[in-house]
Short mmCIF file of C-alpha atoms and ligand atoms in Angstrom, two decimals:
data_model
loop_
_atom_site.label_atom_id
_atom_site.label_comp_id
_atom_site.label_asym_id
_atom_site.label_seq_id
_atom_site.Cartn_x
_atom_site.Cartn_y
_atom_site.Cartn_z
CA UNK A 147 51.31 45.66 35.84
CA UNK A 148 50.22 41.95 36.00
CA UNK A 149 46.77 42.77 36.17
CA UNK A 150 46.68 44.90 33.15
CA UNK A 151 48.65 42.37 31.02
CA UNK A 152 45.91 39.67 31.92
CA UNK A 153 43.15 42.48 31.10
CA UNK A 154 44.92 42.80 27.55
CA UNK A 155 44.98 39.08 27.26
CA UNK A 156 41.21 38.43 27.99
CA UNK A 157 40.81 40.99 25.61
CA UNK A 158 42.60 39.75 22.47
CA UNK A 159 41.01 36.39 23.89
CA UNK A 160 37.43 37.56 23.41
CA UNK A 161 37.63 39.37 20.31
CA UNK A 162 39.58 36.12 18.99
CA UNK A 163 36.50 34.26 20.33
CA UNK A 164 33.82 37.01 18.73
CA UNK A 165 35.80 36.71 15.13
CA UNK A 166 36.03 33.31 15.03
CA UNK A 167 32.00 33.10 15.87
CA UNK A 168 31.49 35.76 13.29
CA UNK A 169 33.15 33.25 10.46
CA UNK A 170 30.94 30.76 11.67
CA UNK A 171 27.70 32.21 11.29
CA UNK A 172 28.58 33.77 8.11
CA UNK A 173 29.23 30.42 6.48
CA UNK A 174 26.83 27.99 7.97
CA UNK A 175 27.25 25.68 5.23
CA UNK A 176 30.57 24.71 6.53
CA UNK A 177 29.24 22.82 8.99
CA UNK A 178 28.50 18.94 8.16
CA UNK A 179 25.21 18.29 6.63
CA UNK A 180 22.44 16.93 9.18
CA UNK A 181 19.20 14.90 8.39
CA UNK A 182 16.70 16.62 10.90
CA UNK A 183 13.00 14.84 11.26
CA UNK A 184 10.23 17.45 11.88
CA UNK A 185 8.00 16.79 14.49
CA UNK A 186 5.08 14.28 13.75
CA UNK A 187 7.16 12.38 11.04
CA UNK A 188 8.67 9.04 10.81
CA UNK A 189 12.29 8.50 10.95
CA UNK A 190 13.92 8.24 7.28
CA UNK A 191 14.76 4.86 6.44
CA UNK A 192 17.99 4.50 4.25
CA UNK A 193 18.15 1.17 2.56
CA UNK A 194 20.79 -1.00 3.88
CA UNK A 195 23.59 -1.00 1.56
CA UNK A 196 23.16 2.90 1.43
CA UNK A 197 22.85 4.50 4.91
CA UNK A 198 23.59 8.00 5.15
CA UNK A 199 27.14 9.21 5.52
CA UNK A 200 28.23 12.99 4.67
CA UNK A 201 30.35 11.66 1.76
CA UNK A 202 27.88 10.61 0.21
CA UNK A 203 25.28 12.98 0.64
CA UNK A 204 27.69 15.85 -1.01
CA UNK A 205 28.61 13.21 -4.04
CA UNK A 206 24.60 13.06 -4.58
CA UNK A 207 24.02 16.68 -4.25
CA UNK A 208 26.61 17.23 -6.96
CA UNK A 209 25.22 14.66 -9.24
CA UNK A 210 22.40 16.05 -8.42
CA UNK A 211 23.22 19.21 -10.29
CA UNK A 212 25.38 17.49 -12.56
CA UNK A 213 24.39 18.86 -16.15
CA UNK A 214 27.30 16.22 -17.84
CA UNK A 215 23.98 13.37 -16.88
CA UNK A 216 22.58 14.42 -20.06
CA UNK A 217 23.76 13.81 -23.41
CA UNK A 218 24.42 16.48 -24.93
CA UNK A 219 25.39 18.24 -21.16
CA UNK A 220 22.64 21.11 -21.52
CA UNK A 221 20.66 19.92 -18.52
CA UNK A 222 20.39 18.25 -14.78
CA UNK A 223 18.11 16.50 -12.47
CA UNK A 224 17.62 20.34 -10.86
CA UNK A 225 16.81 21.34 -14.12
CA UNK A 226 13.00 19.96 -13.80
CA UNK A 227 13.38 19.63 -10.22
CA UNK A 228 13.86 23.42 -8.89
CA UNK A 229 14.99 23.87 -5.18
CA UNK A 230 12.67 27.75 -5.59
CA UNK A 231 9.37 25.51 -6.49
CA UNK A 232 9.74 22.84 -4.32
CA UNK A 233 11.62 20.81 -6.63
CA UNK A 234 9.20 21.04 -9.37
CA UNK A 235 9.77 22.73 -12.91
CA UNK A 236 6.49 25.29 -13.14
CA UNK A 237 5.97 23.76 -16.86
CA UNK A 238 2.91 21.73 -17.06
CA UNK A 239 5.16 19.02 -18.89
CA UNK A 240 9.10 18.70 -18.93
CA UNK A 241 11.20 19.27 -21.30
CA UNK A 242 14.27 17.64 -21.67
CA UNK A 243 17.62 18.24 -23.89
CA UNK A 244 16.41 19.99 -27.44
CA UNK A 245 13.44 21.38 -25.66
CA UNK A 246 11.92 17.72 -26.07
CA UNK A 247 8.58 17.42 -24.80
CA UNK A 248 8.00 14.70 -22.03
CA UNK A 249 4.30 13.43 -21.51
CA UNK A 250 3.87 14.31 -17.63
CA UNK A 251 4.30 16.78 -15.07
CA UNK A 252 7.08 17.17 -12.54
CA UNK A 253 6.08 15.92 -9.61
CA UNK A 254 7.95 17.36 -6.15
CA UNK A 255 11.27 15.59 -4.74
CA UNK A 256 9.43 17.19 -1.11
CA UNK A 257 9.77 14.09 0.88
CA UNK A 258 10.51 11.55 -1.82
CA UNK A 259 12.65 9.40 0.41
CA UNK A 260 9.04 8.27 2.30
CA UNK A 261 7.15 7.61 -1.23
CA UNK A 262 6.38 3.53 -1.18
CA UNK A 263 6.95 3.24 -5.11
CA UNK A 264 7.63 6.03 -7.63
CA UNK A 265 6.28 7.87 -10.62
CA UNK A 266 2.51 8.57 -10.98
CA UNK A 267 1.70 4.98 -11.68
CA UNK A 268 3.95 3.58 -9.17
CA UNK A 269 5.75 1.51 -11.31
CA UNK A 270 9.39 1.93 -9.64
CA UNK A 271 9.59 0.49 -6.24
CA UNK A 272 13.05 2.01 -5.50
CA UNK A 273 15.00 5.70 -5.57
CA UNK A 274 18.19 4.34 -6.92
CA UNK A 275 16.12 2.27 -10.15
CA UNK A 276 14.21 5.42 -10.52
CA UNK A 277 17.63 7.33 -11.55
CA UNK A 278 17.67 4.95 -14.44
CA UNK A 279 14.22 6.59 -15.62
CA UNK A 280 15.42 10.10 -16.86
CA UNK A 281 19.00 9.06 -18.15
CA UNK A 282 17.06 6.96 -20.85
CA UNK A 283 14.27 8.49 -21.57
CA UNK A 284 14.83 9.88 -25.24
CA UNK A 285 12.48 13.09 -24.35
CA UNK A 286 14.73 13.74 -20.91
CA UNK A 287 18.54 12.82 -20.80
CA UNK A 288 18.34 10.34 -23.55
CA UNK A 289 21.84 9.04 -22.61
CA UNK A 290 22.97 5.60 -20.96
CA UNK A 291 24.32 4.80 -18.14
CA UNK A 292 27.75 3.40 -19.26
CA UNK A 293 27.87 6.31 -21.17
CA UNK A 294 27.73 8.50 -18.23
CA UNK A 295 29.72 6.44 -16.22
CA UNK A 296 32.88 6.71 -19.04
CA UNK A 297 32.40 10.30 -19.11
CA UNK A 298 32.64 11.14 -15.51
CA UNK A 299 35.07 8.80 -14.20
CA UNK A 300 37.30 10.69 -15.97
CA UNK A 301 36.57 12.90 -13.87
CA UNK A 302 39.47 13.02 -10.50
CA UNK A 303 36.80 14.84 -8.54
CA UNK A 304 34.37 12.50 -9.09
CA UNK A 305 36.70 9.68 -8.34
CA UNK A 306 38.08 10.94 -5.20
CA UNK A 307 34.39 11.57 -4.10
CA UNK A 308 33.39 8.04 -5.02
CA UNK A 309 36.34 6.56 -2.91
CA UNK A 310 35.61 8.68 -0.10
CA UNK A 311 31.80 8.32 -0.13
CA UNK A 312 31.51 3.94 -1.31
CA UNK A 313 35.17 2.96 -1.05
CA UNK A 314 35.00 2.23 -4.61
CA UNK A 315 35.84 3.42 -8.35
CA UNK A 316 32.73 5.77 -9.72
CA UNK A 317 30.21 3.70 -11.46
CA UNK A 318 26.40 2.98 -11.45
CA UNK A 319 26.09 1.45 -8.31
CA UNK A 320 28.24 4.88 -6.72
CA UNK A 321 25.61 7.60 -9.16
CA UNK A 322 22.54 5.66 -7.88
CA UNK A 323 23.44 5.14 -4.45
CA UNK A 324 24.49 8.89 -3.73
CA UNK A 325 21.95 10.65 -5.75
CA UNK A 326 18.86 8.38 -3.89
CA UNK A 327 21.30 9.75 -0.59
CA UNK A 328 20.70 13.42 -1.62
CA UNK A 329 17.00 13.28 -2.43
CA UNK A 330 16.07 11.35 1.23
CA UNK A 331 17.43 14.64 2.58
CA UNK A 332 14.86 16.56 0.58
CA UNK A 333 12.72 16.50 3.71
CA UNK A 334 9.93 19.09 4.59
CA UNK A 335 7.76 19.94 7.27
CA UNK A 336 8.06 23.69 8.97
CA UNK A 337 5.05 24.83 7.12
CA UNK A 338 3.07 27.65 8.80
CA UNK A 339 0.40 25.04 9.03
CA UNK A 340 3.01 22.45 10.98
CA UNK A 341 4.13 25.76 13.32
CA UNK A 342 0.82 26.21 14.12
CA UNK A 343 -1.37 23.18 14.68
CA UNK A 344 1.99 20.39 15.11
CA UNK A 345 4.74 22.38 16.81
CA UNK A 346 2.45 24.64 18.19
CA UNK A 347 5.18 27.30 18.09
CA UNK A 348 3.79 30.16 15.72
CA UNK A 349 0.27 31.35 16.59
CA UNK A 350 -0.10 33.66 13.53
CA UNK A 351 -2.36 31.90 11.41
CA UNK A 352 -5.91 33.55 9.88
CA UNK A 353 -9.22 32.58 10.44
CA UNK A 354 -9.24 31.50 6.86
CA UNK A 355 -6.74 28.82 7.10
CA UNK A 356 -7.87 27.15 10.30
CA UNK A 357 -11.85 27.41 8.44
CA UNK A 358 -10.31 25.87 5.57
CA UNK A 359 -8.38 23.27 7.70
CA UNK A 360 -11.69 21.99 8.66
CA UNK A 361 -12.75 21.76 5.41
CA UNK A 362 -10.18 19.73 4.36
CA UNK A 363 -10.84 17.76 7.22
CA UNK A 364 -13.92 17.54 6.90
CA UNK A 365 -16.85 14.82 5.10
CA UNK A 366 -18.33 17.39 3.33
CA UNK A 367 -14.78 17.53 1.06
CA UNK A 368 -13.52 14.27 1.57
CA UNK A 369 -10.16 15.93 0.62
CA UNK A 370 -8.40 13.81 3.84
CA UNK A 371 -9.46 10.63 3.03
CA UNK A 372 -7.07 10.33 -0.29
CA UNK A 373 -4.64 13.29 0.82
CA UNK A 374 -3.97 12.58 4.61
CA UNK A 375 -0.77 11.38 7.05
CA UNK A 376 1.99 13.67 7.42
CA UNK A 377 2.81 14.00 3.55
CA UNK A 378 -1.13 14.65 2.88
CA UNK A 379 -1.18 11.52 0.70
CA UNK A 380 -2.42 7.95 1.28
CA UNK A 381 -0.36 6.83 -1.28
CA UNK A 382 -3.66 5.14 -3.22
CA UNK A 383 -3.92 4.71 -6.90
CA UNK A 384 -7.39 7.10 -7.60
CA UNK A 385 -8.86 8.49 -10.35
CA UNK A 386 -10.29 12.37 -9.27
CA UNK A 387 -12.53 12.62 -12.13
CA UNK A 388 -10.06 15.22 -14.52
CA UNK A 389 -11.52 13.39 -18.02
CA UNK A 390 -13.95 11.14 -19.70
CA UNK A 391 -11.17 9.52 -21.36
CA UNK A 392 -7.36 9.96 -20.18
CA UNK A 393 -4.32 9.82 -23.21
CA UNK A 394 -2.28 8.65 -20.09
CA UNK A 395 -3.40 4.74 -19.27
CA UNK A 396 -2.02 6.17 -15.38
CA UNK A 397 -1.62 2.80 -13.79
CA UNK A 398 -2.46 0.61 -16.41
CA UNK A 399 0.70 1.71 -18.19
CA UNK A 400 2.52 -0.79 -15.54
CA UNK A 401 0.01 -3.59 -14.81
CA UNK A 402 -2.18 -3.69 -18.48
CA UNK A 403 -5.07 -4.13 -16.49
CA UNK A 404 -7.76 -2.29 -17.63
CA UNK A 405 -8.84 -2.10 -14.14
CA UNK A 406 -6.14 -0.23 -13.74
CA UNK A 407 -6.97 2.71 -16.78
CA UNK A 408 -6.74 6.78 -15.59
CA UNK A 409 -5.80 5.65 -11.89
CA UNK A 410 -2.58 7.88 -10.58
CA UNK A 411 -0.67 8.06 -7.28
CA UNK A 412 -2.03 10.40 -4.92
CA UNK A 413 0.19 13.03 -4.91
CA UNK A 414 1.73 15.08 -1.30
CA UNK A 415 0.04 18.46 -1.06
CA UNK A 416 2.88 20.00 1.06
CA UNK A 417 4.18 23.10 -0.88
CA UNK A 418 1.67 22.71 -3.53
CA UNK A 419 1.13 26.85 -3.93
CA UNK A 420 4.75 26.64 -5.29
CA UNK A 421 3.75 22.85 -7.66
CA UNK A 422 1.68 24.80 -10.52
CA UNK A 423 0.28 23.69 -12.41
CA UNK A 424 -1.22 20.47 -11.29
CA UNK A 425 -2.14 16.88 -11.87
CA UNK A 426 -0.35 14.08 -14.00
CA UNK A 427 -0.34 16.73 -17.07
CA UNK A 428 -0.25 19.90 -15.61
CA UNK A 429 -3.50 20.79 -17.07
CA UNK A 430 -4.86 22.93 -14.50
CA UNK A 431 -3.25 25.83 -13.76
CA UNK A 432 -4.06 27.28 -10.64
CA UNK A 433 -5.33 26.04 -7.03
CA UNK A 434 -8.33 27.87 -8.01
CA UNK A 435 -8.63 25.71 -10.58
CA UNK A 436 -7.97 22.72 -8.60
CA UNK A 437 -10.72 23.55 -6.44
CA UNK A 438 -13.19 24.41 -8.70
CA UNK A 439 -12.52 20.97 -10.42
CA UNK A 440 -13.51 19.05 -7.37
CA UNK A 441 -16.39 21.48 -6.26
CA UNK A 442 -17.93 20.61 -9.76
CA UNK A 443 -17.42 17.13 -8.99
CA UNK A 444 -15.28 16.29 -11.64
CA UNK A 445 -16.22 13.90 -14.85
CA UNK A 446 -18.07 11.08 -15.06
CA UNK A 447 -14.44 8.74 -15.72
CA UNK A 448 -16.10 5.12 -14.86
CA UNK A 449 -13.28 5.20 -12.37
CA UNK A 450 -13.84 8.05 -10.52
CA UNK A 451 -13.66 7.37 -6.55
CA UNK A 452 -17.12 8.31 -5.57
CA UNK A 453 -15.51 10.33 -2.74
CA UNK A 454 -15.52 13.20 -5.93
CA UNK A 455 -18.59 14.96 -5.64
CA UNK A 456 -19.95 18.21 -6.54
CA UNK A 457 -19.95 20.17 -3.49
CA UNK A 458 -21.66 23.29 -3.81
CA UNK A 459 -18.81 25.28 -1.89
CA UNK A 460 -19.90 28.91 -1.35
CA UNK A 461 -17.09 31.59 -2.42
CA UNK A 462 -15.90 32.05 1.21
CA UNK A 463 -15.46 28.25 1.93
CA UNK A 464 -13.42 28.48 -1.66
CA UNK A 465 -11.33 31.09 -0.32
CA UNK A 466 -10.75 29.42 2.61
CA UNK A 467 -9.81 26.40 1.60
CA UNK A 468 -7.03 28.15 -0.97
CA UNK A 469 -5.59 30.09 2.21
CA UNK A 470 -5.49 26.28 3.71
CA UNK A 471 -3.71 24.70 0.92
CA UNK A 472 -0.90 27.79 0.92
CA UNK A 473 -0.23 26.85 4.61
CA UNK A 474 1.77 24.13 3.21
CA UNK A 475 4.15 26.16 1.75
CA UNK A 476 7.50 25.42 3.89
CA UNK A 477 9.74 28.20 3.44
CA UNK A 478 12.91 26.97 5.40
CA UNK A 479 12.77 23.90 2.52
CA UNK A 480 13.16 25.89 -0.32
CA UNK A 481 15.50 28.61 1.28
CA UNK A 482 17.71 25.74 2.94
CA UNK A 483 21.08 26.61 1.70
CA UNK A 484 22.06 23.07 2.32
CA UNK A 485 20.15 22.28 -0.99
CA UNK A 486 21.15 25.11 -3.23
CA UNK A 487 24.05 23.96 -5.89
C1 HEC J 252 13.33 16.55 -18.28
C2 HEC J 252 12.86 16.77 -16.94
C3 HEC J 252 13.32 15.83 -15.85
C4 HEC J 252 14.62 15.51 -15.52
C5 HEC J 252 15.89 15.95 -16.21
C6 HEC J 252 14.53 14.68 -14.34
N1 HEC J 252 13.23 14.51 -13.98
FE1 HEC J 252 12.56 13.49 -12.37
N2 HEC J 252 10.70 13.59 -13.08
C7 HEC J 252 10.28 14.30 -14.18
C8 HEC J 252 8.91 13.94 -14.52
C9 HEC J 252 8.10 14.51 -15.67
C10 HEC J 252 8.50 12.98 -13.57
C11 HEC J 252 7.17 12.23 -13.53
C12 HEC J 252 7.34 11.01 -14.41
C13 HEC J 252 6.26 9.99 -14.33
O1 HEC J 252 5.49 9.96 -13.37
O2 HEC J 252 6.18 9.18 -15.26
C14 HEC J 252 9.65 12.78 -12.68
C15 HEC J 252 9.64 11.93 -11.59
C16 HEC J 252 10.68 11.82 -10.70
C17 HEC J 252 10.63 11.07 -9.45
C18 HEC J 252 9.42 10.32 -8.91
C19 HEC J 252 8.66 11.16 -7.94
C20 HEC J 252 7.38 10.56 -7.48
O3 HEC J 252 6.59 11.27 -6.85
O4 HEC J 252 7.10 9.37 -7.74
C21 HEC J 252 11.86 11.20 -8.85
C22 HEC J 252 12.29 10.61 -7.54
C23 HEC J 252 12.68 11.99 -9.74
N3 HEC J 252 11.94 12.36 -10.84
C24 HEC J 252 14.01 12.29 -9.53
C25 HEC J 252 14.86 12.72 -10.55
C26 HEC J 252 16.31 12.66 -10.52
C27 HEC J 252 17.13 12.13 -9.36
C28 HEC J 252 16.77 13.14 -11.70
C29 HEC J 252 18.20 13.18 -12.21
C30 HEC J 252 18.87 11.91 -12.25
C31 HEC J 252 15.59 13.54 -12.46
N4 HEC J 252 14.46 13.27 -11.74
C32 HEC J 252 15.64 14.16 -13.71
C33 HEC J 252 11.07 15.19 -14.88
C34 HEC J 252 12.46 15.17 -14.88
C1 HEC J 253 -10.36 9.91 -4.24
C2 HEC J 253 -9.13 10.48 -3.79
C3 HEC J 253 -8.99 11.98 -3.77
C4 HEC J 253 -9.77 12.91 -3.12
C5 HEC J 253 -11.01 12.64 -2.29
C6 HEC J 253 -9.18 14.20 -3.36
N1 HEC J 253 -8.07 14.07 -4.15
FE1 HEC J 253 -6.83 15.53 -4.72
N2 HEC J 253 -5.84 14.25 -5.93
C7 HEC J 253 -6.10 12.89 -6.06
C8 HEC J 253 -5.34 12.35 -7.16
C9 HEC J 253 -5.30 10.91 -7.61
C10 HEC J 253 -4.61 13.42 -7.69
C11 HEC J 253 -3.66 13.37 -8.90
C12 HEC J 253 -4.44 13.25 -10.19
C13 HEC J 253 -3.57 13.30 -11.42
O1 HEC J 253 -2.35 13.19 -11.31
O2 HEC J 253 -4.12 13.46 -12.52
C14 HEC J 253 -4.95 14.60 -6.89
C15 HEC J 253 -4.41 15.87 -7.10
C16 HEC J 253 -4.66 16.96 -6.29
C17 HEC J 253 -3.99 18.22 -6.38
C18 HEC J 253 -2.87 18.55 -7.36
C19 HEC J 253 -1.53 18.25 -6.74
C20 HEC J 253 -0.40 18.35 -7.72
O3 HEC J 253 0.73 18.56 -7.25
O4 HEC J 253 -0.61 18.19 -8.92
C21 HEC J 253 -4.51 19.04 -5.42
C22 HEC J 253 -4.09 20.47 -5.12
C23 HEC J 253 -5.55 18.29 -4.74
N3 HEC J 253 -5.61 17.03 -5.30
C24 HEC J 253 -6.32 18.79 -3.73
C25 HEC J 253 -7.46 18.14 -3.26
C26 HEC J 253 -8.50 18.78 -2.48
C27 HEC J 253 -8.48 20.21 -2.02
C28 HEC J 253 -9.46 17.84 -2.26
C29 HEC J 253 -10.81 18.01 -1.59
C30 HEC J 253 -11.68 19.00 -2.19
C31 HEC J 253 -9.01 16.60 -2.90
N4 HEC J 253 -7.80 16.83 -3.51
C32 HEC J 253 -9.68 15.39 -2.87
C33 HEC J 253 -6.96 12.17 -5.26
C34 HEC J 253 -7.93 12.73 -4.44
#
């Protein structure tokens, strides 16, 4: 009798156990957010009077999304930068509230937290100043920052989240702080092409992208030396040759050297088949496009980097290094739930 009545118990015990498991996997996002380096990267430095913390994180993710940033509350930070395309907007310039149009392209918030400086002329040497950027600009959120702040600490949510996260009422210092928290997290490297040649874990990969690998790779492209490291960028102020005169000064717009005219920051190339369209203005529309810009060699700007060339690529190699450039494409990143609103 004993014996069955412990049967019964280990019973009930297990399926307890097997529900309870069940719960768990169906909502994963229960569990605690965690910052998880890929193989080959750095660790992610968070500044010192911001270090990561869960609190935090969720406050920035919520700002993040936050459509009550923008005057006239009709759109967010997600609203240009889309979890789907790698936090880009697929327009080749934004718009902001009214449909205003802005002057460049979104650029990806895929590994933002390692950029050195920010926007394309590199004129923002922090995350949490660069915040201040689209709540002013007249063509984005064209709204303040007191402003904001007096509209959502009326907010109890937002307060108890601001107490929780930086032991303090909700103001600048708290919207800054967690949103630059939120977009370290944005980081992304299980590509097919990091599977495959850095974690050496997924050996499916055509003969077209490891051909086109070498291309990159390669002197005869030159791609590497501007687009290289673990975020395929250098970080370098170039100019690839897009114009013989640029309507964006590029780096010049920060310094007023004229040294300085048509040069922009090198931008990462991970997930760059979901980026279209490309470069400062979005003016080329495909990575066909891309490529046959820099197999013509580009235009004679007087400050092209001599590294563009024309170079006589044959179809194939074109192909090849297309299939190279998709390999980037990190689906985990953009399907992370962790991100999603
Ligand atoms: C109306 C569209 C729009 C909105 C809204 C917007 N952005 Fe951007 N974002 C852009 C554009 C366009 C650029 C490029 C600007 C430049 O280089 O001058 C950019 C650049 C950036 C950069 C610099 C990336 C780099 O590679 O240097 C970061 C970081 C960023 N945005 C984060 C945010 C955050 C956080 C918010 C919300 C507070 C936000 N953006 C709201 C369009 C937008
Ligand atoms: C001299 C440095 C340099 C070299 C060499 C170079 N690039 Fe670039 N690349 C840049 C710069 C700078 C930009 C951004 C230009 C702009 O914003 O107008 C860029 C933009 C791109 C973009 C668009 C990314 C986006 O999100 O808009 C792609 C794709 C790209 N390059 C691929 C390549 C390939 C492939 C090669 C080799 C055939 C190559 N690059 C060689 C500097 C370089």
């Amino acid at each position: 009798m004993k014996s069955v009545r412990k049967l019964y118990f280990l019973i009930f015990l297990l399926s307890f156990c097997f529900i309870i498991s069940c719960i768990k996997n169906e909502s994963p996002s229960q569990e605690p957010f965690e910052i998880k380096i890929p193989e080959g990267f750095p660790e992610m430095v968070f500044s010192s009077d911001n270090f990561f913390t869960n609190d935090r994180w969720e406050l920035g993710k919520k700002l993040f999304y936050e459509k009550g940033l923008s005057k006239d509350y009709s759109i967010s930070c997600a609203s240009c930068h889309q979890q789907a395309l790698a936090f880009t907007d697929g327009l080749k310039k934004s718009e902001g509230i009214e449909k205003r149009l802005g002057s460049r392209n979104a650029p990806s918030l895929g590994n933002v937290g390692y950029h050195p400086y920010f926007l394309r002329e590199g004129s923002v040497p922090t995350l949490e100043m660069q915040i201040l950027v689209p709540i002013q600009e007249h063509v984005e959120f064209d709204f303040s920052m007191p402003e904001i702040v007096d509209r959502l600490s009326l907010s109890e949510s937002y307060q108890k989240l601001a107490q929780k996260a930086y032991s303090r009422n909700f103001d600048a210092f708290v919207l800054t702080r967690a949103i630059a928290c939120f977009e370290r997290s944005l980081i992304t490297g299980n590509s097919i092409y990091d599977k495959h040649f850095i974690q050496k874990t997924n050996d499916a990969i055509s003969m077209n992208v490891i051909k086109g690998k070498d291309l990159f790779f390669s002197e005869r492209t030159n791609c590497s030396q501007c687009h290289n490291g673990f975020n395929f960028t250098n970080y370098s102020f170039e100019n690839n040759g897009l114009y013989d005169q640029y309507l964006d000064l590029g780096k010049q717009r920060a310094t007023g050297k004229a040294e300085d005219n048509a040069l922009f920051k090198v931008p990462s190339l991970r997930n760059v088949a979901l980026t279209a369209p490309y470069m400062h203005d979005g003016s080329l529309l495909t990575l066909s496009e891309v490529i046959e810009h820099y197999n013509s060699g580009g235009r004679a700007h007087p400050h092209k980097n001599p590294l563009i060339k024309k170079l006589d690529l044959t179809t194939q190699q074109k192909i090849e290094l297309k299939a190279f450039l998709e390999s980037l494409t990190d689906q985990e990143f953009i399907n992370n739930k962790y991100f999603a609103e």
